[in-house]
Amino acid sequence: MAAAVDKLAIDGGTPVASEAFPVGFLGSAEIGEPEIEAVTSVLRSKTVFRFLDPGNSWCTRLETRFKNLTGREHALAVGGGTAALVCGFAGVGIGDGDEVIIPGYTYIATAAAILVCGAVPVICEVDETLTMDPADVEKKITPRTKAIVPVHMRGLPCDMDRLVPLARKHNLLVVEDVAQACGGSYKGRPLGSFGEAGCFSLQQYKVITAGEGGIVVTDNAEVFQRAALRHDSAMLFWQPGETTVRAFPGTNFRMNELEGALGCVQFDRLESILARTRKVKRGIVDGLQGVDGVRLAPVNCPDGDLGIAAILLCETGERAKRFAAALNAEGIPASSIYDKTVPDRHIYCHWEYVMEMTSSDAHGRPWTSPLHDQNRRYSPDMCPQTLDVLGRSIHIDITQRYEQKHVDWIVQAVRKVAAALA
């Protein structure tokens, strides 16, 4: 039995944390005078549309920053992360009749972008890294499969050493979803640089933010041109003579200069933010070595991890729920990832319009297209490994505003709860 001093806070004991943890998002927590001045300068100029003065565009400068970050030849600034995925998929030619494999743990936007392009998502399992399981990816490949989408969830890199060769073996395209992992890497190579296209998000929840916004990067000029045409129905008007592919209808997914200005200043904060989150996570990882009753989730490339989340794994889902509740009582911002009480849109079983195969189209497309497999069905229990892993997982948020005392409290609380629940 635990000593009285170690009585859990959830049972009436004294919480480990003596004050609340800092709250707020990553990038937006850093917003200050540089961001205010940059956005104000756009308003003063009265030029908020990027193509009015392309030689002096904040959006163009942001694109250059992402080309430098990823080492890619081309970058396209768009209005959101979902727009980036839509343009990336259009860029590589995803469309009617195609299947695209995505993990069962990603934001619903990944599936939505595939459907918007006329293709259908095929959902694969994730493993204990919370990223797509390469073995299950291979099982899900059919003659209609056109691409796979490695999603670097919670800043955790996918196993690109297995996924990229697997895609090449089956002649599949790779489109990376880097929405939650801007600034991450895999074995020294930037995330977003592995596939035919990489797609980033600058929404407020992300590491750096433009409020909304997204970026598509690629080395392929044709992919870039197709993505640009998809992001603007009048692209040939704004940049005549710069497109060699045949024109097709697009949508207004343009980024504006206000977002571009905010994004540029935020981008310059990226290195500092990640240096601090990684330092915090290293302290947590070091402090939890050898703890009994719970373990840290494996990471495909620890050096490339953004350090924005610490994931703990328990033996059962029930234990994870108890563990997370006890950590919260100790003052630690923790939650079990899948406990069936919250309809988290990051978990496939809560993607209603995928599970139910609904559509805004009166004819039910793309589901009803004759080019698709009319026998395809979805169900909430179709990826049992994913639900098992997520059910056993505990998520602890990390921000750059955590100090050494927060690291110490997290380590102390995890050890305290683990000992008490043993």
Short mmCIF file of C-alpha atoms in Angstrom, two decimals:
data_model
loop_
_atom_site.label_atom_id
_atom_site.label_comp_id
_atom_site.label_asym_id
_atom_site.label_seq_id
_atom_site.Cartn_x
_atom_site.Cartn_y
_atom_site.Cartn_z
CA MET A 1 0.00 0.00 0.00
CA ALA A 2 1.28 3.50 -0.87
CA ALA A 3 2.48 5.64 2.01
CA ALA A 4 0.15 8.44 3.16
CA VAL A 5 2.40 11.06 1.61
CA ASP A 6 1.91 9.32 -1.75
CA LYS A 7 -1.88 9.17 -1.57
CA LEU A 8 -3.30 10.06 -4.98
CA ALA A 9 -4.96 13.44 -5.33
CA ILE A 10 -7.95 11.72 -6.93
CA ASP A 11 -8.36 9.89 -3.61
CA GLY A 12 -7.97 13.00 -1.48
CA GLY A 13 -4.19 13.35 -1.44
CA THR A 14 -2.14 16.47 -2.19
CA PRO A 15 -1.66 17.15 -5.93
CA VAL A 16 1.89 17.08 -7.27
CA ALA A 17 1.53 20.33 -9.22
CA SER A 18 1.21 23.36 -6.98
CA GLU A 19 -0.11 25.62 -9.75
CA ALA A 20 -1.83 25.32 -13.11
CA PHE A 21 0.24 24.54 -16.18
CA PRO A 22 0.57 27.24 -18.86
CA VAL A 23 -2.25 27.00 -21.38
CA GLY A 24 -2.53 28.17 -24.95
CA PHE A 25 -1.43 27.05 -28.36
CA LEU A 26 2.15 26.82 -29.58
CA GLY A 27 2.61 29.45 -32.27
CA SER A 28 -0.16 31.80 -31.22
CA ALA A 29 1.24 31.94 -27.68
CA GLU A 30 4.26 33.71 -29.18
CA ILE A 31 2.28 36.40 -31.02
CA GLY A 32 3.67 39.82 -30.14
CA GLU A 33 4.76 43.12 -31.61
CA PRO A 34 6.59 41.63 -34.65
CA GLU A 35 3.40 39.88 -35.79
CA ILE A 36 1.31 42.98 -35.08
CA GLU A 37 3.69 45.20 -37.02
CA ALA A 38 3.83 42.83 -40.01
CA VAL A 39 0.04 42.52 -40.28
CA THR A 40 -0.41 46.26 -39.70
CA SER A 41 2.07 46.99 -42.50
CA VAL A 42 -0.16 45.04 -44.88
CA LEU A 43 -3.18 47.07 -43.83
CA ARG A 44 -1.25 50.30 -44.26
CA SER A 45 -0.23 49.25 -47.76
CA LYS A 46 -3.86 48.54 -48.68
CA THR A 47 -2.57 45.57 -50.67
CA VAL A 48 -4.08 42.44 -49.16
CA PHE A 49 -4.26 40.37 -52.38
CA ARG A 50 -0.97 38.64 -53.05
CA PHE A 51 -0.98 38.93 -56.83
CA LEU A 52 -1.35 42.75 -56.90
CA ASP A 53 2.33 43.11 -56.04
CA PRO A 54 3.88 39.64 -56.49
CA GLY A 55 7.43 40.94 -56.30
CA ASN A 56 6.82 42.26 -52.79
CA SER A 57 4.44 39.59 -51.51
CA TRP A 58 4.50 38.23 -47.97
CA CYS A 59 2.97 35.02 -49.36
CA THR A 60 5.89 34.62 -51.75
CA ARG A 61 8.33 35.14 -48.86
CA LEU A 62 6.52 32.49 -46.84
CA GLU A 63 6.76 30.07 -49.77
CA THR A 64 10.51 30.70 -49.92
CA ARG A 65 10.85 29.93 -46.23
CA PHE A 66 9.13 26.57 -46.72
CA LYS A 67 11.25 25.75 -49.73
CA ASN A 68 14.33 26.37 -47.59
CA LEU A 69 12.89 24.35 -44.68
CA THR A 70 12.15 21.28 -46.77
CA GLY A 71 14.76 21.60 -49.49
CA ARG A 72 12.03 21.48 -52.11
CA GLU A 73 12.04 23.24 -55.47
CA HIS A 74 8.48 24.54 -55.24
CA ALA A 75 6.09 25.77 -52.54
CA LEU A 76 2.52 27.01 -52.82
CA ALA A 77 0.78 29.02 -50.09
CA VAL A 78 -2.94 28.23 -49.80
CA GLY A 79 -5.84 29.12 -47.53
CA GLY A 80 -5.75 26.15 -45.14
CA GLY A 81 -4.34 22.74 -44.32
CA THR A 82 -7.27 20.95 -45.95
CA ALA A 83 -6.79 23.13 -49.03
CA ALA A 84 -3.13 22.08 -49.06
CA LEU A 85 -4.16 18.43 -49.10
CA VAL A 86 -6.74 18.99 -51.84
CA CYS A 87 -4.18 20.83 -53.96
CA GLY A 88 -1.51 18.23 -53.22
CA PHE A 89 -3.81 15.40 -54.26
CA ALA A 90 -4.87 17.30 -57.38
CA GLY A 91 -1.23 18.01 -58.07
CA VAL A 92 -0.33 14.33 -58.24
CA GLY A 93 -3.48 13.47 -60.20
CA ILE A 94 -5.67 11.82 -57.57
CA GLY A 95 -9.25 11.55 -58.80
CA ASP A 96 -12.30 9.45 -59.61
CA GLY A 97 -11.66 5.73 -59.31
CA ASP A 98 -8.58 6.08 -57.12
CA GLU A 99 -8.10 4.75 -53.61
CA VAL A 100 -5.79 6.49 -51.14
CA ILE A 101 -4.57 4.78 -47.98
CA ILE A 102 -4.63 6.86 -44.81
CA PRO A 103 -4.17 5.97 -41.13
CA GLY A 104 -7.10 5.55 -38.77
CA TYR A 105 -5.59 8.23 -36.54
CA THR A 106 -5.49 11.57 -38.35
CA TYR A 107 -7.74 14.59 -38.50
CA ILE A 108 -10.88 14.06 -40.57
CA ALA A 109 -9.57 16.63 -43.07
CA THR A 110 -7.22 14.00 -44.52
CA ALA A 111 -10.18 11.87 -45.55
CA ALA A 112 -12.25 14.90 -46.59
CA ALA A 113 -9.60 16.12 -49.01
CA ILE A 114 -9.49 12.72 -50.71
CA LEU A 115 -13.27 12.70 -51.12
CA VAL A 116 -13.29 16.27 -52.45
CA CYS A 117 -10.93 15.10 -55.19
CA GLY A 118 -13.31 12.27 -56.17
CA ALA A 119 -11.20 9.46 -54.70
CA VAL A 120 -12.07 7.31 -51.68
CA PRO A 121 -10.05 6.79 -48.50
CA VAL A 122 -8.90 3.34 -47.43
CA ILE A 123 -8.22 3.27 -43.70
CA CYS A 124 -5.23 1.38 -42.33
CA GLU A 125 -4.12 0.59 -38.80
CA VAL A 126 -1.69 2.61 -36.73
CA ASP A 127 0.87 0.98 -34.49
CA GLU A 128 2.18 2.06 -31.09
CA THR A 129 4.01 5.02 -32.65
CA LEU A 130 0.51 6.43 -33.41
CA THR A 131 1.47 6.53 -37.09
CA MET A 132 0.47 4.27 -39.98
CA ASP A 133 1.47 0.62 -39.67
CA PRO A 134 3.48 -0.28 -42.80
CA ALA A 135 2.48 -3.95 -42.56
CA ASP A 136 -1.21 -3.06 -42.65
CA VAL A 137 -0.68 -0.53 -45.42
CA GLU A 138 0.54 -3.34 -47.65
CA LYS A 139 -2.49 -5.47 -46.77
CA LYS A 140 -4.82 -2.64 -47.84
CA ILE A 141 -3.36 -2.16 -51.33
CA THR A 142 -5.72 -2.98 -54.21
CA PRO A 143 -5.51 -2.47 -57.99
CA ARG A 144 -7.25 0.90 -57.43
CA THR A 145 -4.73 2.18 -54.90
CA LYS A 146 -3.03 5.32 -56.20
CA ALA A 147 -1.28 6.77 -53.16
CA ILE A 148 -0.51 6.50 -49.46
CA VAL A 149 -0.58 9.39 -47.00
CA PRO A 150 1.91 9.15 -44.13
CA VAL A 151 0.52 11.42 -41.40
CA HIS A 152 3.09 12.60 -38.85
CA MET A 153 0.64 12.83 -35.95
CA ARG A 154 1.34 14.87 -32.82
CA GLY A 155 4.75 15.78 -34.26
CA LEU A 156 5.78 12.11 -34.38
CA PRO A 157 7.51 11.03 -37.62
CA CYS A 158 6.22 8.05 -39.59
CA ASP A 159 8.49 5.12 -40.41
CA MET A 160 9.59 6.50 -43.76
CA ASP A 161 12.30 3.81 -44.17
CA ARG A 162 9.50 1.28 -44.60
CA LEU A 163 6.73 3.36 -46.13
CA VAL A 164 8.61 4.94 -49.03
CA PRO A 165 10.13 1.65 -50.34
CA LEU A 166 6.73 0.01 -49.89
CA ALA A 167 5.11 2.70 -52.03
CA ARG A 168 7.79 2.38 -54.70
CA LYS A 169 7.44 -1.41 -54.71
CA HIS A 170 3.75 -1.06 -55.59
CA ASN A 171 4.18 1.98 -57.86
CA LEU A 172 2.22 4.23 -55.47
CA LEU A 173 2.49 7.96 -54.90
CA VAL A 174 3.39 9.40 -51.48
CA VAL A 175 1.69 12.55 -50.22
CA GLU A 176 2.84 13.52 -46.72
CA ASP A 177 0.43 15.12 -44.27
CA VAL A 178 2.70 17.31 -42.16
CA ALA A 179 -0.09 19.39 -40.63
CA GLN A 180 0.97 18.57 -37.06
CA ALA A 181 4.69 18.23 -37.64
CA CYS A 182 6.07 21.41 -39.20
CA GLY A 183 9.81 21.47 -38.50
CA GLY A 184 10.09 17.74 -37.85
CA SER A 185 12.49 15.35 -39.53
CA TYR A 186 13.19 11.67 -40.09
CA LYS A 187 16.83 10.59 -39.81
CA GLY A 188 18.00 14.09 -40.62
CA ARG A 189 15.69 14.65 -43.58
CA PRO A 190 12.87 17.22 -43.24
CA LEU A 191 9.33 15.93 -43.06
CA GLY A 192 7.51 16.95 -46.21
CA SER A 193 10.51 16.11 -48.40
CA PHE A 194 9.91 12.38 -48.89
CA GLY A 195 6.91 12.14 -51.17
CA GLU A 196 5.70 13.59 -54.42
CA ALA A 197 4.14 16.33 -52.28
CA GLY A 198 4.14 17.48 -48.68
CA CYS A 199 1.21 19.36 -47.12
CA PHE A 200 1.42 21.68 -44.11
CA SER A 201 -1.15 23.53 -42.00
CA LEU A 202 -0.86 26.95 -40.35
CA GLN A 203 -4.16 26.83 -38.46
CA GLN A 204 -4.16 28.15 -34.88
CA TYR A 205 -3.65 24.74 -33.24
CA LYS A 206 -0.41 24.16 -35.15
CA VAL A 207 3.22 24.77 -34.18
CA ILE A 208 3.26 28.06 -36.07
CA THR A 209 0.13 29.81 -37.26
CA ALA A 210 -1.27 32.26 -39.76
CA GLY A 211 -4.72 31.85 -38.21
CA GLU A 212 -5.52 29.64 -41.17
CA GLY A 213 -3.35 28.76 -44.13
CA GLY A 214 -1.38 25.88 -45.57
CA ILE A 215 1.61 25.09 -47.76
CA VAL A 216 2.18 22.49 -50.49
CA VAL A 217 5.79 21.60 -51.34
CA THR A 218 7.13 19.47 -54.18
CA ASP A 219 10.14 18.99 -56.43
CA ASN A 220 8.00 18.24 -59.46
CA ALA A 221 7.16 21.26 -61.66
CA GLU A 222 4.05 19.59 -63.08
CA VAL A 223 2.75 18.69 -59.62
CA PHE A 224 3.30 22.29 -58.56
CA GLN A 225 1.53 23.71 -61.60
CA ARG A 226 -1.44 21.40 -61.17
CA ALA A 227 -1.65 22.30 -57.47
CA ALA A 228 -1.51 26.00 -58.38
CA LEU A 229 -4.30 25.58 -60.94
CA ARG A 230 -6.41 23.76 -58.34
CA HIS A 231 -5.88 26.54 -55.80
CA ASP A 232 -7.02 29.32 -58.13
CA SER A 233 -9.55 29.15 -60.94
CA ALA A 234 -7.84 32.14 -62.60
CA MET A 235 -4.21 31.15 -62.08
CA LEU A 236 -3.39 31.59 -65.76
CA PHE A 237 -4.65 35.18 -65.51
CA TRP A 238 -2.43 36.12 -62.56
CA GLN A 239 0.63 34.31 -63.89
CA PRO A 240 0.20 34.00 -67.67
CA GLY A 241 2.68 31.85 -69.53
CA GLU A 242 4.03 30.18 -66.40
CA THR A 243 1.98 26.98 -66.70
CA THR A 244 2.82 24.23 -69.17
CA VAL A 245 0.12 21.77 -68.08
CA ARG A 246 -3.33 21.98 -69.60
CA ALA A 247 -5.67 24.19 -67.59
CA PHE A 248 -8.57 22.79 -65.57
CA PRO A 249 -11.11 24.29 -63.12
CA GLY A 250 -9.85 25.35 -59.72
CA THR A 251 -11.16 26.83 -56.48
CA ASN A 252 -10.27 29.98 -54.58
CA PHE A 253 -7.83 28.53 -52.07
CA ARG A 254 -5.49 31.54 -52.25
CA MET A 255 -3.65 32.81 -49.18
CA ASN A 256 -3.94 36.54 -48.53
CA GLU A 257 -1.20 38.95 -47.52
CA LEU A 258 -2.43 39.24 -43.92
CA GLU A 259 -1.96 35.50 -43.47
CA GLY A 260 1.33 35.62 -45.36
CA ALA A 261 2.71 38.34 -43.10
CA LEU A 262 1.63 36.57 -39.92
CA GLY A 263 2.99 33.28 -41.26
CA CYS A 264 6.39 34.76 -42.08
CA VAL A 265 6.94 36.19 -38.61
CA GLN A 266 5.69 32.99 -37.02
CA PHE A 267 7.99 30.92 -39.22
CA ASP A 268 10.96 32.81 -37.84
CA ARG A 269 9.92 31.61 -34.38
CA LEU A 270 9.76 27.92 -35.38
CA GLU A 271 13.31 26.98 -34.42
CA SER A 272 13.02 28.58 -30.98
CA ILE A 273 9.65 26.98 -30.24
CA LEU A 274 10.86 23.49 -31.15
CA ALA A 275 14.14 23.86 -29.27
CA ARG A 276 12.12 24.48 -26.11
CA THR A 277 9.52 21.75 -26.61
CA ARG A 278 12.23 19.22 -27.40
CA LYS A 279 14.14 20.16 -24.26
CA VAL A 280 10.99 19.64 -22.19
CA LYS A 281 10.28 16.27 -23.75
CA ARG A 282 13.86 15.08 -23.28
CA GLY A 283 13.52 15.86 -19.60
CA ILE A 284 10.28 13.88 -19.39
CA VAL A 285 11.70 10.92 -21.30
CA ASP A 286 14.85 10.83 -19.17
CA GLY A 287 12.82 11.11 -15.97
CA LEU A 288 10.51 8.24 -16.83
CA GLN A 289 13.13 5.65 -17.67
CA GLY A 290 12.50 2.44 -15.75
CA VAL A 291 9.08 3.40 -14.40
CA ASP A 292 6.85 0.39 -13.80
CA GLY A 293 3.22 0.02 -14.89
CA VAL A 294 3.34 2.40 -17.83
CA ARG A 295 5.76 3.06 -20.66
CA LEU A 296 6.57 5.72 -23.18
CA ALA A 297 5.29 5.05 -26.67
CA PRO A 298 8.03 4.21 -29.19
CA VAL A 299 9.07 6.97 -31.60
CA ASN A 300 10.28 6.19 -35.12
CA CYS A 301 12.92 8.93 -34.99
CA PRO A 302 13.37 10.56 -31.58
CA ASP A 303 15.73 13.21 -32.96
CA GLY A 304 13.09 14.31 -35.47
CA ASP A 305 10.19 14.36 -32.98
CA LEU A 306 8.82 17.87 -32.40
CA GLY A 307 8.49 17.22 -28.68
CA ILE A 308 4.95 18.61 -28.50
CA ALA A 309 3.41 15.51 -26.92
CA ALA A 310 4.44 12.80 -24.50
CA ILE A 311 2.53 9.58 -25.14
CA LEU A 312 2.25 6.93 -22.43
CA LEU A 313 1.04 3.38 -23.04
CA CYS A 314 -0.83 1.25 -20.54
CA GLU A 315 -1.66 -2.45 -20.70
CA THR A 316 -5.42 -1.88 -21.09
CA GLY A 317 -7.82 0.87 -22.04
CA GLU A 318 -9.46 0.81 -18.63
CA ARG A 319 -6.12 1.33 -16.94
CA ALA A 320 -5.34 4.22 -19.31
CA LYS A 321 -8.58 5.96 -18.34
CA ARG A 322 -7.83 5.54 -14.62
CA PHE A 323 -4.23 6.65 -15.13
CA ALA A 324 -5.22 9.78 -17.09
CA ALA A 325 -7.88 10.73 -14.56
CA ALA A 326 -5.38 10.34 -11.73
CA LEU A 327 -2.80 12.47 -13.58
CA ASN A 328 -5.39 15.21 -14.09
CA ALA A 329 -6.14 15.20 -10.38
CA GLU A 330 -2.41 15.66 -9.77
CA GLY A 331 -2.57 18.80 -11.92
CA ILE A 332 -1.05 17.29 -15.07
CA PRO A 333 -2.77 18.12 -18.42
CA ALA A 334 -3.29 14.54 -19.57
CA SER A 335 -6.04 12.60 -21.32
CA SER A 336 -6.65 9.12 -22.65
CA ILE A 337 -6.75 9.38 -26.43
CA TYR A 338 -9.72 7.08 -27.05
CA ASP A 339 -12.17 6.42 -24.24
CA LYS A 340 -15.41 6.40 -26.31
CA THR A 341 -16.86 9.40 -24.46
CA VAL A 342 -15.56 12.15 -26.78
CA PRO A 343 -16.24 12.11 -30.56
CA ASP A 344 -12.65 12.96 -31.45
CA ARG A 345 -12.49 13.73 -35.19
CA HIS A 346 -8.91 12.51 -35.22
CA ILE A 347 -10.13 8.92 -34.80
CA TYR A 348 -11.64 7.24 -37.87
CA CYS A 349 -14.72 5.82 -36.12
CA HIS A 350 -15.90 9.40 -35.54
CA TRP A 351 -15.72 10.35 -39.23
CA GLU A 352 -19.48 10.20 -39.80
CA TYR A 353 -19.55 10.97 -43.50
CA VAL A 354 -16.90 8.34 -44.15
CA MET A 355 -18.47 5.67 -41.96
CA GLU A 356 -21.90 6.36 -43.48
CA MET A 357 -20.58 7.12 -46.99
CA THR A 358 -22.62 10.30 -47.34
CA SER A 359 -22.11 13.05 -49.88
CA SER A 360 -23.23 16.55 -50.84
CA ASP A 361 -23.73 15.24 -54.36
CA ALA A 362 -27.32 14.32 -55.21
CA HIS A 363 -26.05 11.18 -56.93
CA GLY A 364 -23.92 10.13 -53.97
CA ARG A 365 -20.52 10.54 -55.60
CA PRO A 366 -17.74 9.72 -55.23
CA TRP A 367 -19.07 6.65 -53.42
CA THR A 368 -21.45 5.73 -56.24
CA SER A 369 -19.02 6.27 -59.10
CA PRO A 370 -18.80 3.20 -61.37
CA LEU A 371 -15.03 3.57 -61.24
CA HIS A 372 -15.02 2.74 -57.52
CA ASP A 373 -15.46 -0.55 -55.71
CA GLN A 374 -19.18 -0.71 -55.01
CA ASN A 375 -18.55 -3.33 -52.33
CA ARG A 376 -16.44 -1.05 -50.13
CA ARG A 377 -17.87 -0.57 -46.64
CA TYR A 378 -16.75 1.14 -43.44
CA SER A 379 -17.51 0.35 -39.83
CA PRO A 380 -16.44 1.79 -36.45
CA ASP A 381 -14.65 -1.45 -35.55
CA MET A 382 -12.81 -1.98 -38.85
CA CYS A 383 -9.39 -1.11 -37.38
CA PRO A 384 -9.27 -2.94 -34.04
CA GLN A 385 -5.52 -2.49 -33.59
CA THR A 386 -5.90 1.27 -33.93
CA LEU A 387 -8.67 1.45 -31.35
CA ASP A 388 -6.70 -0.79 -29.01
CA VAL A 389 -3.54 1.33 -29.26
CA LEU A 390 -5.40 4.62 -28.90
CA GLY A 391 -7.46 3.21 -26.05
CA ARG A 392 -4.29 2.31 -24.16
CA SER A 393 -2.62 5.67 -24.88
CA ILE A 394 -2.37 8.71 -22.63
CA HIS A 395 -1.57 12.08 -24.19
CA ILE A 396 0.30 14.78 -22.27
CA ASP A 397 0.47 18.13 -24.02
CA ILE A 398 3.82 19.92 -24.15
CA THR A 399 4.27 23.60 -24.96
CA GLN A 400 7.38 25.75 -25.17
CA ARG A 401 6.18 27.63 -22.08
CA TYR A 402 6.83 24.69 -19.75
CA GLU A 403 9.71 25.18 -17.34
CA GLN A 404 11.84 22.69 -15.43
CA LYS A 405 9.27 22.63 -12.61
CA HIS A 406 6.64 21.40 -15.07
CA VAL A 407 8.96 18.63 -16.25
CA ASP A 408 9.58 17.64 -12.63
CA TRP A 409 5.85 17.63 -11.85
CA ILE A 410 5.03 15.45 -14.86
CA VAL A 411 7.74 12.93 -13.97
CA GLN A 412 6.81 12.91 -10.29
CA ALA A 413 3.08 12.56 -11.03
CA VAL A 414 3.52 9.71 -13.52
CA ARG A 415 5.73 7.82 -11.10
CA LYS A 416 3.32 8.49 -8.23
CA VAL A 417 0.28 7.27 -10.18
CA ALA A 418 2.13 4.28 -11.58
CA ALA A 419 3.19 3.21 -8.10
CA ALA A 420 -0.27 3.69 -6.65
CA LEU A 421 -2.03 1.79 -9.41
CA ALA A 422 0.44 -1.05 -9.30
#
